[in-house]
Amino acid sequence: MRLRRRLRRLHGIARAAVPDAVRRTYERTYPYSWLGILADVPPSCDELIYARGEDGFALHSMRSPSVSRLYLQVPNGTDPADWSDERIWDELDRRFAVDGDWSLARGPITSKSVTPMRSHVTEPMRYGRVFLAGDAAHIVPPTGAKGLNLAVSDVQVLARALTHRHRTGSDELLDSYSDLCLRRVWQATRFSYDMTTMLHSQPNESAFDGRVHLARLHRLAASRPAAAELAANYTGLPLD
Ligand SMILES: Cc1cc2nc3c(=O)[nH]c(=O)nc-3n(C[C@H](O)[C@H](O)[C@H](O)COP(=O)(O)OP(=O)(O)OC[C@H]3O[C@@H](n4cnc5c(N)ncnc54)[C@H](O)[C@@H]3O)c2cc1C
């Protein structure tokens, strides 16, 4: 019962209006989660830092000039209560450790939560007069920072189609809404999958797979075309 309520919260109520016989869902649950914190401390760096180490992934990001947002890869099922503030900062320090004089600034932690890493796509995104947009239709793991961007893009496409219908009486753009959005959604899903698998250490990862993920990272750091391809996906795909 709790799981059903949680899924309804994740996907919204409109999705259930698409009959089971029509609706197709594609899902992947990653074998790890993110422990996320908000801390009252200015960001330690102007840039995001994505770190991949043997003990797992860590991300440094910022909410505002005085509030930092940081994440640690943790096993699924982790209870945030098991992570004291000191344990979190120590683990972040270990995962961000670099040669040189940079260090992570610590401050009071004001929020702790665990986010499972999952991908989910519902097709089609339109059934009759029901149009799905954003997380109601698709979830991506936050590694690629795509979820909100995808939601806004869906709404842009839908707004354009509704305006067209209002002005011309034509359903043409409404009819193409689902296919058009799903092309972009699958590209973002693929990008988020690539980022997630490249940057996290997998439980029971073979030595071979670990080296392949590292090779992908080295390629990104060394090759301008490879970095440009990542940047093009990261900054956003065209609406159509
Ligand atoms: C830890 C984490 C980090 C993330 N980082 C990023 C990032 O860096 N970049 C990015 O682009 N995305 C990120 N995302 C994803 C992003 O937050 C979501 O993809 C985005 O908020 C989806 O927007 P939405 O409008 O579809 O859904 P939501 O933001 O969930 O909005 C749906 C709204 O509908 C309301 N609602 C639900 N049911 C009802 C109802 N029955 N009646 C009335 N109201 C209802 C909800 O309360 C909610 O306010 C992150 C997500 C997580 C969990």
Coordinates of C-alpha atoms and ligand atoms in Angstrom, one line a residue:
M1 CA 0.0 0.0 0.0
R2 CA 2.8 2.4 0.9
L3 CA 4.6 1.5 -2.3
R4 CA 1.5 2.2 -4.4
R5 CA 1.1 5.6 -2.7
R6 CA 4.7 6.4 -3.3
L7 CA 4.5 5.4 -7.0
R8 CA 1.4 7.6 -7.4
R9 CA 3.3 10.5 -5.9
L10 CA 6.2 9.9 -8.3
H11 CA 4.1 9.5 -11.4
G12 CA 1.0 11.7 -10.7
I13 CA -2.6 10.7 -10.9
A14 CA -3.1 11.3 -14.7
R15 CA -0.9 8.4 -15.8
A16 CA -3.5 5.9 -14.5
A17 CA -6.0 7.3 -17.1
V18 CA -4.0 5.5 -19.8
P19 CA -5.4 2.0 -19.9
D20 CA -3.0 -0.9 -19.1
A21 CA -3.6 -2.4 -22.5
V22 CA -2.2 0.8 -24.2
R23 CA 0.5 1.8 -21.7
R24 CA 4.0 0.5 -22.0
T25 CA 6.6 1.1 -19.3
Y26 CA 10.3 0.7 -19.4
E27 CA 12.2 0.7 -16.2
R28 CA 15.6 0.3 -14.7
T29 CA 16.5 0.4 -11.0
Y30 CA 20.2 1.0 -10.4
P31 CA 21.8 -1.0 -7.6
Y32 CA 22.7 2.2 -5.5
S33 CA 21.1 5.4 -4.2
W34 CA 22.2 8.9 -3.4
L35 CA 22.5 10.2 0.1
G36 CA 21.9 14.0 -0.4
I37 CA 22.6 16.7 2.1
L38 CA 22.0 20.5 2.3
A39 CA 24.6 22.3 4.4
D40 CA 24.8 25.9 5.6
V41 CA 28.2 26.5 4.1
P42 CA 29.3 28.4 1.0
P43 CA 30.2 26.1 -2.0
S44 CA 33.8 25.0 -1.9
C45 CA 34.1 25.5 -5.6
D46 CA 32.4 27.6 -8.3
E47 CA 31.9 24.5 -10.5
L48 CA 30.1 21.2 -9.9
I49 CA 32.5 18.4 -9.0
Y50 CA 31.6 14.8 -10.1
A51 CA 34.0 12.4 -8.4
R52 CA 34.3 8.7 -9.1
G53 CA 36.4 6.5 -6.7
E54 CA 36.7 2.9 -5.7
D55 CA 34.4 3.6 -2.8
G56 CA 31.7 5.2 -5.0
F57 CA 30.5 8.4 -6.5
A58 CA 30.3 11.9 -4.9
L59 CA 28.9 15.2 -6.2
H60 CA 29.5 18.7 -5.0
S61 CA 26.9 21.2 -6.1
M62 CA 25.4 24.4 -4.8
R63 CA 21.9 25.6 -3.9
S64 CA 22.9 29.3 -3.3
P65 CA 26.1 31.4 -2.4
S66 CA 25.7 30.3 1.2
V67 CA 24.2 26.8 0.9
S68 CA 25.9 23.7 -0.5
R69 CA 24.2 20.6 -1.9
L70 CA 26.3 17.4 -1.8
Y71 CA 25.6 13.7 -2.6
L72 CA 27.2 10.4 -1.8
Q73 CA 26.6 7.1 -3.5
V74 CA 25.2 4.6 -0.9
P75 CA 23.8 1.1 -1.1
N76 CA 20.0 0.8 -1.8
G77 CA 18.0 0.7 1.5
T78 CA 20.4 3.0 3.3
D79 CA 18.8 4.8 6.3
P80 CA 20.0 8.4 6.5
A81 CA 19.8 8.1 10.3
D82 CA 22.8 5.7 10.1
W83 CA 24.9 8.6 8.8
S84 CA 26.0 11.1 11.4
D85 CA 27.1 14.5 10.2
E86 CA 30.7 13.7 10.9
R87 CA 30.6 10.4 9.0
I88 CA 29.1 12.2 6.0
W89 CA 31.8 14.9 5.9
D90 CA 34.6 12.3 6.4
E91 CA 33.3 10.2 3.5
L92 CA 32.9 13.3 1.3
D93 CA 36.5 14.3 2.2
R94 CA 37.7 10.8 1.2
R95 CA 35.9 10.7 -2.1
F96 CA 36.9 14.3 -3.1
A97 CA 40.5 13.9 -2.0
V98 CA 42.9 15.5 -4.5
D99 CA 46.6 16.2 -4.6
G100 CA 47.0 19.9 -3.8
D101 CA 45.7 22.4 -1.3
W102 CA 41.9 22.3 -2.1
S103 CA 39.7 21.1 0.7
L104 CA 35.9 20.8 1.2
A105 CA 34.4 23.3 3.6
R106 CA 32.2 21.9 6.4
G107 CA 29.1 23.4 7.9
P108 CA 25.9 22.5 9.7
I109 CA 23.8 19.9 7.8
T110 CA 20.2 21.0 7.6
S111 CA 18.7 18.2 5.6
K112 CA 19.5 14.5 4.8
S113 CA 17.6 12.3 2.4
V114 CA 18.2 9.2 0.3
T115 CA 17.1 9.1 -3.4
P116 CA 16.9 5.8 -5.3
M117 CA 18.5 5.9 -8.8
R118 CA 16.0 4.8 -11.4
S119 CA 15.0 5.3 -15.0
H120 CA 11.4 5.0 -16.0
V121 CA 9.6 5.8 -19.3
T122 CA 5.9 5.5 -20.0
E123 CA 4.7 5.3 -23.6
P124 CA 2.6 6.8 -25.1
M125 CA 2.6 10.2 -23.5
R126 CA -0.9 11.0 -24.8
Y127 CA -4.1 9.1 -24.6
G128 CA -7.2 10.9 -25.9
R129 CA -7.4 14.2 -24.1
V130 CA -4.8 13.2 -21.5
F131 CA -1.3 14.5 -22.0
L132 CA 1.5 13.3 -19.7
A133 CA 4.4 15.7 -19.1
G134 CA 7.5 15.6 -16.8
D135 CA 7.9 13.0 -14.1
A136 CA 4.4 11.8 -14.7
A137 CA 5.8 10.2 -17.9
H138 CA 9.5 9.7 -17.3
I139 CA 12.0 9.6 -14.5
V140 CA 15.8 9.8 -15.0
P141 CA 18.5 9.3 -12.4
P142 CA 19.7 12.8 -11.3
T143 CA 23.3 12.2 -12.5
G144 CA 22.6 13.9 -15.9
A145 CA 20.6 16.7 -14.3
K146 CA 17.9 16.2 -16.9
G147 CA 14.6 15.7 -15.0
L148 CA 13.4 19.3 -14.7
N149 CA 14.8 20.2 -18.1
L150 CA 12.8 17.3 -19.7
A151 CA 9.7 18.4 -17.9
V152 CA 10.0 22.0 -19.1
S153 CA 10.7 20.8 -22.7
D154 CA 7.5 18.7 -22.6
V155 CA 5.5 21.6 -21.5
Q156 CA 7.0 23.9 -24.2
V157 CA 6.0 21.3 -26.9
L158 CA 2.6 20.9 -25.4
A159 CA 2.0 24.7 -25.1
R160 CA 3.0 25.1 -28.7
A161 CA 0.6 22.4 -29.8
L162 CA -2.3 23.7 -27.7
T163 CA -1.8 27.2 -29.1
H164 CA -1.7 25.8 -32.6
R165 CA -5.0 24.0 -31.9
H166 CA -6.6 27.1 -30.5
R167 CA -5.5 29.3 -33.4
T168 CA -6.1 27.0 -36.3
G169 CA -8.4 24.2 -35.1
S170 CA -5.8 21.7 -36.3
D171 CA -4.8 18.7 -34.1
E172 CA -1.6 18.1 -36.1
L173 CA 0.8 19.1 -33.4
L174 CA -1.2 17.5 -30.6
D175 CA -1.1 14.3 -32.6
S176 CA 2.7 14.4 -32.8
Y177 CA 3.2 15.4 -29.1
S178 CA 4.0 11.9 -27.8
D179 CA 6.4 10.8 -30.6
L180 CA 8.2 14.1 -30.6
C181 CA 8.7 14.2 -26.8
L182 CA 9.7 10.5 -26.6
R183 CA 12.5 10.9 -29.0
R184 CA 14.1 13.6 -26.7
V185 CA 13.1 11.6 -23.6
W186 CA 15.0 8.5 -24.8
Q187 CA 18.1 10.5 -25.7
A188 CA 18.1 12.0 -22.1
T189 CA 17.4 8.5 -20.7
R190 CA 20.4 7.2 -22.7
F191 CA 22.6 10.1 -21.6
S192 CA 21.6 9.7 -17.9
Y193 CA 22.3 6.0 -18.1
D194 CA 25.8 6.6 -19.6
M195 CA 26.6 9.2 -16.9
T196 CA 25.3 7.1 -14.1
T197 CA 27.1 3.9 -15.1
M198 CA 30.3 5.7 -15.9
L199 CA 30.5 7.6 -12.6
H200 CA 29.3 5.0 -10.0
S201 CA 31.1 2.0 -8.8
Q202 CA 28.8 -1.0 -9.3
P203 CA 28.4 -3.5 -6.4
N204 CA 30.4 -6.6 -7.5
E205 CA 31.8 -4.7 -10.4
S206 CA 34.4 -6.8 -12.3
A207 CA 37.9 -5.4 -12.6
F208 CA 37.4 -5.3 -16.3
D209 CA 34.2 -3.2 -16.1
G210 CA 35.9 -0.8 -13.6
R211 CA 38.8 -0.2 -16.1
V212 CA 36.4 0.3 -19.0
H213 CA 34.5 3.0 -17.0
L214 CA 37.8 4.7 -16.1
A215 CA 38.8 4.6 -19.8
R216 CA 35.6 6.4 -20.7
L217 CA 36.4 9.1 -18.1
H218 CA 40.0 9.4 -19.5
R219 CA 38.6 9.7 -23.0
L220 CA 36.3 12.6 -21.9
A221 CA 39.2 14.4 -20.2
A222 CA 41.6 13.9 -23.2
S223 CA 39.4 14.3 -26.3
R224 CA 37.7 17.6 -27.3
P225 CA 35.1 15.9 -29.5
A226 CA 34.2 13.5 -26.6
A227 CA 33.9 16.4 -24.2
A228 CA 31.8 18.4 -26.7
E229 CA 29.4 15.5 -27.2
L230 CA 28.9 15.3 -23.4
A231 CA 28.5 19.1 -23.2
A232 CA 25.9 19.0 -26.0
N233 CA 23.8 16.4 -24.1
Y234 CA 24.4 18.0 -20.7
T235 CA 23.3 21.5 -21.7
G236 CA 20.1 20.4 -23.4
L237 CA 18.8 18.7 -26.5
P238 CA 16.7 20.6 -29.1
L239 CA 12.9 20.4 -28.7
D240 CA 12.5 18.8 -32.1
Ligands
LIG1 C1 17.8 14.4 -5.6 C2 17.3 14.9 -6.9 C3 18.1 15.8 -7.7 C4 17.6 16.3 -8.9 N1 18.5 17.2 -9.6 C5 18.0 17.6 -10.8 C6 18.8 18.5 -11.5 O1 20.0 18.9 -11.1 N2 18.4 19.0 -12.7 C7 17.2 18.6 -13.2 O2 16.8 19.0 -14.3 N3 16.3 17.8 -12.5 C8 16.7 17.3 -11.3 N4 15.9 16.5 -10.6 C9 14.6 16.1 -11.1 C10 13.5 17.1 -11.0 O3 13.4 17.5 -9.7 C11 12.2 16.6 -11.5 O4 12.4 15.9 -12.7 C12 11.2 17.7 -11.8 O5 10.9 18.3 -10.6 C13 9.9 17.1 -12.5 O6 9.0 18.2 -12.6 P1 7.5 17.8 -12.6 O7 6.8 19.2 -12.7 O8 7.2 16.8 -13.7 O9 7.1 17.1 -11.3 P2 7.2 17.7 -9.8 O10 8.3 18.7 -9.6 O11 7.2 16.5 -8.9 O12 5.8 18.5 -9.7 C14 4.6 17.8 -9.5 C15 3.8 18.6 -8.6 O13 2.4 18.1 -8.6 C16 1.9 18.0 -7.3 N5 0.9 17.0 -7.3 C17 1.0 15.7 -7.3 N6 -0.1 15.0 -7.3 C18 -1.1 16.0 -7.2 C19 -2.5 16.0 -7.1 N7 -3.2 14.9 -7.0 N8 -3.1 17.2 -7.0 C20 -2.4 18.4 -7.0 N9 -1.1 18.4 -7.1 C21 -0.4 17.3 -7.2 C22 3.2 17.7 -6.5 O14 3.0 18.1 -5.1 C23 4.2 18.6 -7.2 O15 4.3 19.9 -6.6 C24 16.4 16.0 -9.4 C25 15.6 15.1 -8.6 C26 16.0 14.6 -7.4 C27 15.1 13.6 -6.6

